[in-house]
Amino acid sequence: MTMDQNICREQGPGGDEDAPPFPFPRASLVWELPPEFRRMRDRAPVARVTLPGGVPAWLATGHAEVRAVLVDPRFSRAAAARSPGAGVAPNEVFNRSLPGLDDPEHGRLRGLAVRAFTARRVESLRPAILAGIDGLLDRVEELPRPVDLVERLCRPLPVLMICELLGVPPEDREGFASWTYAATASAESVAAMAEGYERLLGYFRDLIGRKRREPGDDLVSALIAARDRDDRLSDDELLGLCAVVLAAGYETTTALFALSVVALLHDRSRWESLREDPERIPAAVEELLRMVPVTEIGGPFPRVALEDVELGGVLIRAGEIVMPVADAANRDPRVFPDPERLDLARRPNPHIALGAGIHRCLGAALTRLEMNLGLRRLVERFPGLRLGVPEAQLRLRPRSVLHTPEVLPVTW
Ligand code: HEM
């Protein structure tokens, strides 16, 4: 179909049979991408889908098109945050902080956050993250096999990392971990989730008060101190940033780590290659980021067009919703040779799993550090690691927008 013919689809996205329901059903194996993403991308890099409630939207699945949506200010996060129809994934925590803003409001808040979230601060967490991983793995070694790696490593590790980052003192961490668990997307009931979230906000308020009185070398203290000439963060903005760091950084990392282990063990030669030479891990982490589907919607949050925009040969009308699917873009054969192959040595690897443009992941360096250290210690300490159940028996947590395996039994 030519571009002109495509643009002639004047009616915009609608509930017709050309617009399949989205999100798509999960793939049969936990670390695989739903095949619909590939099918849609191969037919048209921007095509129609129907969101829950019959809401029409566009799905962008080509690499160039997804990138274009993420970097173009005409595709607005703020408008999406106000649009009830676009509420397929982000919740109030996200919508009320960085991910719910456009420039210039976004730039101001992000500038202040970046001042605190520096590469030096992330790097300074290395010894604590390493010690945390080793402590968790010491316990794994002692337990009767098979051991559930989700419970024993993939879930506690990001909590530990976020506690280190925010400056949650050791004596508070148990409570913090249990409220966090209750408040996340995988919570068992809406009431438990709301209660967990309220307790966390209360805790953050208290923590901010303490850090104001006695600043430490942590993100919350640095955020309190962050100033841009005579501008500084309000209490609400501070609270929102703490909550968004937790919400964006917890279960995403749990899911990525757990699914990465499954993907590596799926073909023993992958695990062996990292075990033989751990220097291969950094490139492997990039490839796992490219290939492992962490979220149901396939990556970044929805956008709403602020004006008519031509994208991938179709006309997106002002007010229409666009879903930029990074997971599909990351397998675009126009950018990645042999895109469905997990090639642990792939270079270059211009994936957009951590976003692009003004909303690109604020925790990218931390995610990479944690994945690198976690996989390294796992292959070094458990070279004979294998699944404790057949892979086909693994299940993702039901009702969750994130792809976290319910349990991941491993043995060695
Ligand atoms: C598996 C791990 C992770 C993945 C795959 C991931 C992915 C992403 C993506 C795709 C975006 C862009 C969203 C958009 O454009 O709509 C994003 C934004 C963000 N991420 Fe991450 N992330 C991860 C871990 C983390 C961690 C560990 C933190 C913090 C400790 C974090 C904090 C954030 C924040 C604050 C934003 C919003 C930035 C903004 O709107 O300016 N993320 N992330």
GROMACS .gro file of C-alpha atoms and ligand atoms in nm:
model
  455
    1MET     CA    1   0.000   0.000   0.000
    2THR     CA    2   0.137   0.344  -0.085
    3MET     CA    3   0.163   0.624   0.165
    4ASP     CA    4  -0.115   0.818  -0.008
    5GLN     CA    5  -0.355   0.526   0.009
    6ASN     CA    6  -0.276   0.484   0.376
    7ILE     CA    7  -0.330   0.848   0.457
    8CYS     CA    8  -0.666   0.819   0.283
    9ARG     CA    9  -0.790   0.603   0.571
   10GLU     CA   10  -0.969   0.915   0.683
   11GLN     CA   11  -1.190   0.755   0.943
   12GLY     CA   12  -0.900   0.716   1.189
   13PRO     CA   13  -0.880   0.427   1.435
   14GLY     CA   14  -1.216   0.262   1.494
   15GLY     CA   15  -1.370  -0.053   1.634
   16ASP     CA   16  -1.365  -0.244   1.304
   17GLU     CA   17  -1.220  -0.587   1.239
   18ASP     CA   18  -0.894  -0.430   1.124
   19ALA     CA   19  -0.847  -0.308   1.480
   20PRO     CA   20  -0.776  -0.611   1.701
   21PRO     CA   21  -0.823  -0.584   2.077
   22PHE     CA   22  -0.512  -0.466   2.265
   23PRO     CA   23  -0.328  -0.569   2.490
   24PHE     CA   24  -0.269  -0.903   2.316
   25PRO     CA   25  -0.287  -1.237   2.497
   26ARG     CA   26   0.040  -1.349   2.651
   27ALA     CA   27   0.275  -1.579   2.462
   28SER     CA   28   0.289  -1.946   2.555
   29LEU     CA   29   0.643  -1.935   2.695
   30VAL     CA   30   0.697  -1.674   2.965
   31TRP     CA   31   0.991  -1.493   2.802
   32GLU     CA   32   0.841  -1.478   2.452
   33LEU     CA   33   0.669  -1.184   2.285
   34PRO     CA   34   0.303  -1.221   2.176
   35PRO     CA   35   0.326  -1.310   1.802
   36GLU     CA   36   0.068  -1.039   1.716
   37PHE     CA   37   0.333  -0.769   1.757
   38ARG     CA   38   0.545  -0.917   1.480
   39ARG     CA   39   0.246  -0.985   1.257
   40MET     CA   40   0.122  -0.628   1.288
   41ARG     CA   41   0.465  -0.474   1.235
   42ASP     CA   42   0.525  -0.683   0.924
   43ARG     CA   43   0.193  -0.566   0.775
   44ALA     CA   44   0.208  -0.198   0.872
   45PRO     CA   45   0.439  -0.020   1.121
   46VAL     CA   46   0.145   0.192   1.240
   47ALA     CA   47  -0.195   0.023   1.255
   48ARG     CA   48  -0.524   0.032   1.436
   49VAL     CA   49  -0.614  -0.150   1.759
   50THR     CA   50  -0.901  -0.133   2.007
   51LEU     CA   51  -0.816  -0.067   2.372
   52PRO     CA   52  -1.029  -0.196   2.662
   53GLY     CA   53  -1.370  -0.027   2.667
   54GLY     CA   54  -1.375  -0.014   2.288
   55VAL     CA   55  -1.138   0.285   2.277
   56PRO     CA   56  -0.974   0.321   1.935
   57ALA     CA   57  -0.598   0.372   1.915
   58TRP     CA   58  -0.296   0.335   1.688
   59LEU     CA   59  -0.020   0.083   1.756
   60ALA     CA   60   0.329   0.187   1.639
   61THR     CA   61   0.550  -0.120   1.598
   62GLY     CA   62   0.830  -0.021   1.356
   63HIS     CA   63   1.161   0.101   1.503
   64ALA     CA   64   1.166   0.434   1.317
   65GLU     CA   65   0.798   0.497   1.395
   66VAL     CA   66   0.822   0.413   1.768
   67ARG     CA   67   1.130   0.631   1.801
   68ALA     CA   68   0.952   0.912   1.617
   69VAL     CA   69   0.660   0.896   1.864
   70LEU     CA   70   0.895   0.906   2.163
   71VAL     CA   71   1.101   1.204   2.046
   72ASP     CA   72   0.825   1.417   1.890
   73PRO     CA   73   0.665   1.671   2.129
   74ARG     CA   74   0.345   1.658   1.921
   75PHE     CA   75   0.284   1.319   2.085
   76SER     CA   76   0.197   1.421   2.438
   77ARG     CA   77   0.222   1.230   2.765
   78ALA     CA   78   0.034   1.502   2.954
   79ALA     CA   79  -0.265   1.471   2.720
   80ALA     CA   80  -0.253   1.090   2.755
   81ALA     CA   81  -0.244   1.120   3.134
   82ARG     CA   82  -0.568   1.326   3.117
   83SER     CA   83  -0.736   1.087   2.871
   84PRO     CA   84  -0.934   0.813   3.049
   85GLY     CA   85  -0.928   0.601   2.730
   86ALA     CA   86  -0.548   0.587   2.732
   87GLY     CA   87  -0.538   0.440   3.080
   88VAL     CA   88  -0.426   0.092   2.972
   89ALA     CA   89  -0.109   0.093   3.176
   90PRO     CA   90   0.011   0.392   3.378
   91ASN     CA   91  -0.159   0.472   3.705
   92GLU     CA   92  -0.181   0.786   3.915
   93VAL     CA   93   0.172   0.743   4.051
   94PHE     CA   94   0.312   0.781   3.702
   95ASN     CA   95   0.062   1.032   3.572
   96ARG     CA   96   0.121   1.273   3.860
   97SER     CA   97   0.500   1.286   3.823
   98LEU     CA   98   0.760   1.292   3.541
   99PRO     CA   99   0.587   1.045   3.308
  100GLY     CA  100   0.267   1.254   3.312
  101LEU     CA  101   0.426   1.585   3.207
  102ASP     CA  102   0.525   1.756   2.880
  103ASP     CA  103   0.786   2.027   2.840
  104PRO     CA  104   0.843   2.281   2.984
  105GLU     CA  105   0.704   2.135   3.312
  106HIS     CA  106   0.874   1.802   3.245
  107GLY     CA  107   1.211   1.964   3.169
  108ARG     CA  108   1.209   2.159   3.493
  109LEU     CA  109   1.128   1.855   3.711
  110ARG     CA  110   1.357   1.621   3.518
  111GLY     CA  111   1.643   1.873   3.538
  112LEU     CA  112   1.610   1.881   3.916
  113ALA     CA  113   1.580   1.500   3.938
  114VAL     CA  114   1.884   1.446   3.714
  115ARG     CA  115   2.091   1.669   3.942
  116ALA     CA  116   2.033   1.412   4.217
  117PHE     CA  117   2.027   1.095   4.006
  118THR     CA  118   2.385   1.124   3.883
  119ALA     CA  119   2.612   0.856   3.733
  120ARG     CA  120   2.838   0.900   4.037
  121ARG     CA  121   2.551   0.827   4.274
  122VAL     CA  122   2.451   0.515   4.080
  123GLU     CA  123   2.813   0.394   4.067
  124SER     CA  124   2.852   0.453   4.440
  125LEU     CA  125   2.580   0.191   4.497
  126ARG     CA  126   2.794  -0.084   4.339
  127PRO     CA  127   2.946  -0.221   4.666
  128ALA     CA  128   2.609  -0.221   4.844
  129ILE     CA  129   2.430  -0.390   4.552
  130LEU     CA  130   2.707  -0.651   4.528
  131ALA     CA  131   2.694  -0.719   4.902
  132GLY     CA  132   2.315  -0.742   4.881
  133ILE     CA  133   2.330  -0.992   4.594
  134ASP     CA  134   2.585  -1.205   4.778
  135GLY     CA  135   2.377  -1.198   5.096
  136LEU     CA  136   2.070  -1.316   4.902
  137LEU     CA  137   2.270  -1.585   4.722
  138ASP     CA  138   2.420  -1.708   5.054
  139ARG     CA  139   2.065  -1.778   5.166
  140VAL     CA  140   1.977  -1.944   4.833
  141GLU     CA  141   2.270  -2.182   4.884
  142GLU     CA  142   2.142  -2.291   5.224
  143LEU     CA  143   1.781  -2.363   5.122
  144PRO     CA  144   1.642  -2.701   5.017
  145ARG     CA  145   1.617  -2.726   4.637
  146PRO     CA  146   1.442  -2.628   4.420
  147VAL     CA  147   1.457  -2.266   4.535
  148ASP     CA  148   1.215  -2.000   4.405
  149LEU     CA  149   1.445  -1.740   4.251
  150VAL     CA  150   1.164  -1.482   4.222
  151GLU     CA  151   1.109  -1.487   4.598
  152ARG     CA  152   1.475  -1.518   4.693
  153LEU     CA  153   1.653  -1.291   4.445
  154CYS     CA  154   1.449  -1.121   4.170
  155ARG     CA  155   1.202  -0.955   4.408
  156PRO     CA  156   1.423  -0.860   4.705
  157LEU     CA  157   1.708  -0.730   4.488
  158PRO     CA  158   1.534  -0.423   4.339
  159VAL     CA  159   1.382  -0.340   4.680
  160LEU     CA  160   1.728  -0.348   4.832
  161MET     CA  161   1.862  -0.134   4.551
  162ILE     CA  162   1.582   0.122   4.584
  163CYS     CA  163   1.632   0.133   4.963
  164GLU     CA  164   2.003   0.202   4.908
  165LEU     CA  165   1.924   0.464   4.647
  166LEU     CA  166   1.660   0.651   4.845
  167GLY     CA  167   1.842   0.615   5.177
  168VAL     CA  168   1.587   0.394   5.357
  169PRO     CA  169   1.769   0.292   5.677
  170PRO     CA  170   1.821  -0.083   5.743
  171GLU     CA  171   1.575  -0.094   6.035
  172ASP     CA  172   1.289   0.031   5.811
  173ARG     CA  173   1.350  -0.204   5.521
  174GLU     CA  174   1.130  -0.493   5.622
  175GLY     CA  175   0.821  -0.273   5.652
  176PHE     CA  176   0.915  -0.087   5.335
  177ALA     CA  177   0.950  -0.416   5.144
  178SER     CA  178   0.612  -0.550   5.256
  179TRP     CA  179   0.420  -0.227   5.173
  180THR     CA  180   0.600  -0.207   4.840
  181TYR     CA  181   0.503  -0.562   4.760
  182ALA     CA  182   0.142  -0.488   4.854
  183ALA     CA  183   0.133  -0.165   4.654
  184THR     CA  184   0.266  -0.298   4.325
  185ALA     CA  185   0.086  -0.405   4.014
  186SER     CA  186   0.092  -0.769   4.119
  187ALA     CA  187  -0.098  -0.709   4.440
  188GLU     CA  188  -0.367  -0.964   4.515
  189SER     CA  189  -0.653  -0.720   4.573
  190VAL     CA  190  -0.732  -0.357   4.497
  191ALA     CA  191  -0.794  -0.282   4.867
  192ALA     CA  192  -0.459  -0.432   4.971
  193MET     CA  193  -0.291  -0.235   4.693
  194ALA     CA  194  -0.447   0.095   4.802
  195GLU     CA  195  -0.355   0.031   5.164
  196GLY     CA  196   0.004  -0.061   5.077
  197TYR     CA  197   0.032   0.252   4.864
  198GLU     CA  198  -0.104   0.481   5.139
  199ARG     CA  199   0.143   0.333   5.388
  200LEU     CA  200   0.428   0.389   5.146
  201LEU     CA  201   0.331   0.751   5.089
  202GLY     CA  202   0.311   0.798   5.466
  203TYR     CA  203   0.653   0.642   5.499
  204PHE     CA  204   0.799   0.865   5.226
  205ARG     CA  205   0.653   1.177   5.394
  206ASP     CA  206   0.821   1.075   5.716
  207LEU     CA  207   1.150   0.991   5.538
  208ILE     CA  208   1.153   1.330   5.361
  209GLY     CA  209   1.100   1.502   5.698
  210ARG     CA  210   1.390   1.308   5.851
  211LYS     CA  211   1.622   1.379   5.556
  212ARG     CA  212   1.541   1.750   5.580
  213ARG     CA  213   1.656   1.749   5.942
  214GLU     CA  214   1.951   1.514   5.889
  215PRO     CA  215   2.062   1.495   5.525
  216GLY     CA  216   2.256   1.185   5.418
  217ASP     CA  217   2.438   1.079   5.101
  218ASP     CA  218   2.125   0.952   4.926
  219LEU     CA  219   1.880   1.042   4.651
  220VAL     CA  220   1.612   1.188   4.880
  221SER     CA  221   1.866   1.422   5.047
  222ALA     CA  222   2.007   1.515   4.707
  223LEU     CA  223   1.656   1.585   4.573
  224ILE     CA  224   1.584   1.806   4.874
  225ALA     CA  225   1.909   1.993   4.803
  226ALA     CA  226   1.853   2.012   4.425
  227ARG     CA  227   1.799   2.366   4.313
  228ASP     CA  228   1.792   2.541   3.982
  229ARG     CA  229   1.876   2.906   4.056
  230ASP     CA  230   1.588   3.002   4.285
  231ASP     CA  231   1.363   2.710   4.199
  232ARG     CA  232   1.338   2.388   4.402
  233LEU     CA  233   1.115   2.085   4.435
  234SER     CA  234   0.790   2.122   4.625
  235ASP     CA  235   0.696   1.861   4.886
  236ASP     CA  236   0.440   1.710   4.648
  237GLU     CA  237   0.695   1.686   4.370
  238LEU     CA  238   0.944   1.520   4.604
  239LEU     CA  239   0.686   1.269   4.719
  240GLY     CA  240   0.583   1.202   4.358
  241LEU     CA  241   0.944   1.139   4.254
  242CYS     CA  242   1.004   0.894   4.541
  243ALA     CA  243   0.685   0.706   4.450
  244VAL     CA  244   0.765   0.703   4.078
  245VAL     CA  245   1.119   0.574   4.132
  246LEU     CA  246   0.973   0.290   4.335
  247ALA     CA  247   0.688   0.218   4.093
  248ALA     CA  248   0.910   0.238   3.784
  249GLY     CA  249   1.207   0.055   3.929
  250TYR     CA  250   1.070  -0.231   4.135
  251GLU     CA  251   0.864  -0.482   3.945
  252THR     CA  252   1.016  -0.396   3.604
  253THR     CA  253   1.354  -0.510   3.733
  254THR     CA  254   1.206  -0.817   3.902
  255ALA     CA  255   1.044  -0.921   3.573
  256LEU     CA  256   1.350  -0.842   3.358
  257PHE     CA  257   1.585  -1.037   3.584
  258ALA     CA  258   1.359  -1.341   3.621
  259LEU     CA  259   1.273  -1.363   3.250
  260SER     CA  260   1.638  -1.312   3.156
  261VAL     CA  261   1.737  -1.614   3.366
  262VAL     CA  262   1.466  -1.821   3.193
  263ALA     CA  263   1.580  -1.701   2.849
  264LEU     CA  264   1.943  -1.788   2.929
  265LEU     CA  265   1.857  -2.133   3.065
  266HIS     CA  266   1.623  -2.203   2.770
  267ASP     CA  267   1.933  -2.284   2.566
  268ARG     CA  268   2.214  -2.413   2.787
  269SER     CA  269   2.483  -2.282   2.550
  270ARG     CA  270   2.374  -1.924   2.637
  271TRP     CA  271   2.433  -1.980   3.007
  272GLU     CA  272   2.763  -2.159   2.939
  273SER     CA  273   2.890  -1.878   2.720
  274LEU     CA  274   2.843  -1.625   3.003
  275ARG     CA  275   2.988  -1.865   3.256
  276GLU     CA  276   3.301  -1.921   3.042
  277ASP     CA  277   3.356  -1.549   2.996
  278PRO     CA  278   3.165  -1.308   3.225
  279GLU     CA  279   3.308  -1.020   3.019
  280ARG     CA  280   3.032  -1.113   2.773
  281ILE     CA  281   2.766  -1.010   3.024
  282PRO     CA  282   2.734  -0.636   2.940
  283ALA     CA  283   2.654  -0.708   2.572
  284ALA     CA  284   2.424  -0.993   2.685
  285VAL     CA  285   2.233  -0.752   2.912
  286GLU     CA  286   2.167  -0.519   2.615
  287GLU     CA  287   2.040  -0.814   2.412
  288LEU     CA  288   1.818  -0.929   2.699
  289LEU     CA  289   1.681  -0.575   2.728
  290ARG     CA  290   1.605  -0.589   2.355
  291MET     CA  291   1.435  -0.928   2.361
  292VAL     CA  292   1.270  -0.981   2.701
  293PRO     CA  293   0.911  -0.852   2.717
  294VAL     CA  294   0.874  -0.692   3.059
  295THR     CA  295   0.532  -0.528   3.018
  296GLU     CA  296   0.200  -0.629   2.871
  297ILE     CA  297   0.181  -0.318   2.650
  298GLY     CA  298   0.532  -0.376   2.513
  299GLY     CA  299   0.712  -0.076   2.661
  300PRO     CA  300   0.650   0.298   2.692
  301PHE     CA  301   0.326   0.461   2.797
  302PRO     CA  302   0.058   0.579   2.552
  303ARG     CA  303   0.073   0.922   2.390
  304VAL     CA  304  -0.200   1.147   2.250
  305ALA     CA  305  -0.143   1.350   1.931
  306LEU     CA  306  -0.175   1.725   1.993
  307GLU     CA  307  -0.221   1.795   1.621
  308ASP     CA  308  -0.256   1.594   1.299
  309VAL     CA  309   0.071   1.408   1.239
  310GLU     CA  310   0.175   1.182   0.955
  311LEU     CA  311   0.345   0.872   1.093
  312GLY     CA  312   0.461   0.562   0.907
  313GLY     CA  313   0.235   0.642   0.614
  314VAL     CA  314  -0.086   0.705   0.808
  315LEU     CA  315  -0.245   1.020   0.934
  316ILE     CA  316  -0.284   1.040   1.310
  317ARG     CA  317  -0.554   1.292   1.393
  318ALA     CA  318  -0.527   1.540   1.682
  319GLY     CA  319  -0.665   1.377   1.996
  320GLU     CA  320  -0.596   1.018   1.887
  321ILE     CA  321  -0.407   0.774   2.109
  322VAL     CA  322  -0.081   0.615   1.996
  323MET     CA  323   0.084   0.318   2.170
  324PRO     CA  324   0.461   0.311   2.100
  325VAL     CA  325   0.554  -0.059   2.125
  326ALA     CA  326   0.928  -0.074   2.190
  327ASP     CA  327   0.923  -0.456   2.215
  328ALA     CA  328   0.806  -0.482   1.853
  329ALA     CA  329   1.041  -0.204   1.738
  330ASN     CA  330   1.329  -0.393   1.898
  331ARG     CA  331   1.272  -0.681   1.657
  332ASP     CA  332   1.236  -0.473   1.343
  333PRO     CA  333   1.431  -0.648   1.063
  334ARG     CA  334   1.503  -0.306   0.908
  335VAL     CA  335   1.732  -0.236   1.207
  336PHE     CA  336   1.828  -0.572   1.359
  337PRO     CA  337   1.963  -0.852   1.137
  338ASP     CA  338   1.801  -1.187   1.224
  339PRO     CA  339   1.583  -1.001   1.476
  340GLU     CA  340   1.415  -1.301   1.642
  341ARG     CA  341   1.749  -1.455   1.739
  342LEU     CA  342   1.881  -1.389   2.090
  343ASP     CA  343   2.240  -1.304   1.998
  344LEU     CA  344   2.423  -1.235   2.323
  345ALA     CA  345   2.712  -1.069   2.137
  346ARG     CA  346   2.493  -0.845   1.917
  347ARG     CA  347   2.663  -0.519   1.823
  348PRO     CA  348   2.549  -0.257   1.751
  349ASN     CA  349   2.231  -0.292   1.952
  350PRO     CA  350   2.025   0.027   1.917
  351HIS     CA  351   1.727  -0.109   2.113
  352ILE     CA  352   1.479   0.130   2.272
  353ALA     CA  353   1.378  -0.089   2.567
  354LEU     CA  354   1.461   0.200   2.802
  355GLY     CA  355   1.277   0.456   2.594
  356ALA     CA  356   1.400   0.758   2.396
  357GLY     CA  357   1.342   1.133   2.401
  358ILE     CA  358   1.260   1.338   2.708
  359HIS     CA  359   1.098   1.049   2.902
  360ARG     CA  360   1.383   0.798   2.848
  361CYS     CA  361   1.436   0.585   3.155
  362LEU     CA  362   1.580   0.778   3.447
  363GLY     CA  363   1.692   0.450   3.605
  364ALA     CA  364   1.872   0.317   3.295
  365ALA     CA  365   2.222   0.316   3.449
  366LEU     CA  366   2.091   0.155   3.765
  367THR     CA  367   1.904  -0.115   3.572
  368ARG     CA  368   2.219  -0.197   3.375
  369LEU     CA  369   2.432  -0.207   3.691
  370GLU     CA  370   2.192  -0.434   3.871
  371MET     CA  371   2.147  -0.673   3.577
  372ASN     CA  372   2.523  -0.692   3.519
  373LEU     CA  373   2.612  -0.755   3.883
  374GLY     CA  374   2.321  -0.995   3.941
  375LEU     CA  375   2.392  -1.213   3.636
  376ARG     CA  376   2.764  -1.209   3.703
  377ARG     CA  377   2.732  -1.336   4.060
  378LEU     CA  378   2.472  -1.592   3.956
  379VAL     CA  379   2.688  -1.753   3.683
  380GLU     CA  380   2.997  -1.737   3.906
  381ARG     CA  381   2.834  -1.890   4.211
  382PHE     CA  382   2.583  -2.125   4.045
  383PRO     CA  383   2.752  -2.242   3.724
  384GLY     CA  384   2.531  -2.551   3.710
  385LEU     CA  385   2.202  -2.358   3.755
  386ARG     CA  386   1.899  -2.509   3.580
  387LEU     CA  387   1.521  -2.483   3.598
  388GLY     CA  388   1.360  -2.690   3.872
  389VAL     CA  389   1.044  -2.751   3.662
  390PRO     CA  390   0.984  -2.786   3.286
  391GLU     CA  391   0.983  -2.440   3.124
  392ALA     CA  392   0.630  -2.489   2.988
  393GLN     CA  393   0.501  -2.505   3.348
  394LEU     CA  394   0.618  -2.151   3.431
  395ARG     CA  395   0.335  -1.898   3.457
  396LEU     CA  396   0.321  -1.519   3.467
  397ARG     CA  397   0.138  -1.356   3.756
  398PRO     CA  398  -0.227  -1.318   3.659
  399ARG     CA  399  -0.387  -0.971   3.636
  400SER     CA  400  -0.050  -0.799   3.630
  401VAL     CA  401   0.053  -0.544   3.368
  402LEU     CA  402   0.409  -0.665   3.420
  403HIS     CA  403   0.543  -0.999   3.306
  404THR     CA  404   0.667  -1.138   3.634
  405PRO     CA  405   0.681  -1.518   3.665
  406GLU     CA  406   0.474  -1.629   3.966
  407VAL     CA  407   0.756  -1.855   4.078
  408LEU     CA  408   1.088  -1.951   3.923
  409PRO     CA  409   1.204  -2.279   4.078
  410VAL     CA  410   1.574  -2.342   4.013
  411THR     CA  411   1.818  -2.609   4.116
  412TRP     CA  412   2.192  -2.677   4.053
  413HEM     C1  413   1.372  -0.349   3.365
  413HEM     C2  414   1.394  -0.229   3.407
  413HEM     C3  415   1.337  -0.104   3.345
  413HEM     C4  416   1.279  -0.084   3.222
  413HEM     C5  417   1.258  -0.187   3.111
  413HEM     C6  418   1.241   0.055   3.215
  413HEM     C7  419   1.183   0.114   3.105
  413HEM     C8  420   1.147   0.246   3.098
  413HEM     C9  421   1.089   0.310   2.982
  413HEM    C10  422   1.060   0.240   2.847
  413HEM    C11  423   1.064   0.439   3.012
  413HEM    C12  424   1.003   0.546   2.920
  413HEM    C13  425   0.854   0.551   2.938
  413HEM    C14  426   0.787   0.639   2.833
  413HEM     O1  427   0.852   0.703   2.750
  413HEM     O2  428   0.663   0.641   2.834
  413HEM    C15  429   1.105   0.459   3.150
  413HEM    C16  430   1.092   0.577   3.221
  413HEM    C17  431   1.127   0.589   3.353
  413HEM     N1  432   1.197   0.499   3.429
  413HEM    FE1  433   1.249   0.312   3.377
  413HEM     N2  434   1.276   0.116   3.332
  413HEM    C18  435   1.335   0.024   3.414
  413HEM    C19  436   1.387   0.043   3.540
  413HEM    C20  437   1.384   0.162   3.606
  413HEM    C21  438   1.444   0.186   3.735
  413HEM    C22  439   1.528   0.083   3.813
  413HEM    C23  440   1.413   0.314   3.771
  413HEM    C24  441   1.450   0.392   3.894
  413HEM    C25  442   1.517   0.350   3.994
  413HEM    C26  443   1.334   0.370   3.663
  413HEM    C27  444   1.281   0.498   3.661
  413HEM    C28  445   1.216   0.555   3.554
  413HEM    C29  446   1.155   0.687   3.558
  413HEM    C30  447   1.152   0.781   3.678
  413HEM    C31  448   1.099   0.708   3.431
  413HEM    C32  449   1.022   0.832   3.383
  413HEM    C33  450   1.115   0.930   3.320
  413HEM    C34  451   1.046   1.052   3.264
  413HEM     O3  452   0.925   1.048   3.239
  413HEM     O4  453   1.116   1.152   3.246
  413HEM     N3  454   1.319   0.276   3.565
  413HEM     N4  455   1.157   0.340   3.199
   0.00000   0.00000   0.00000
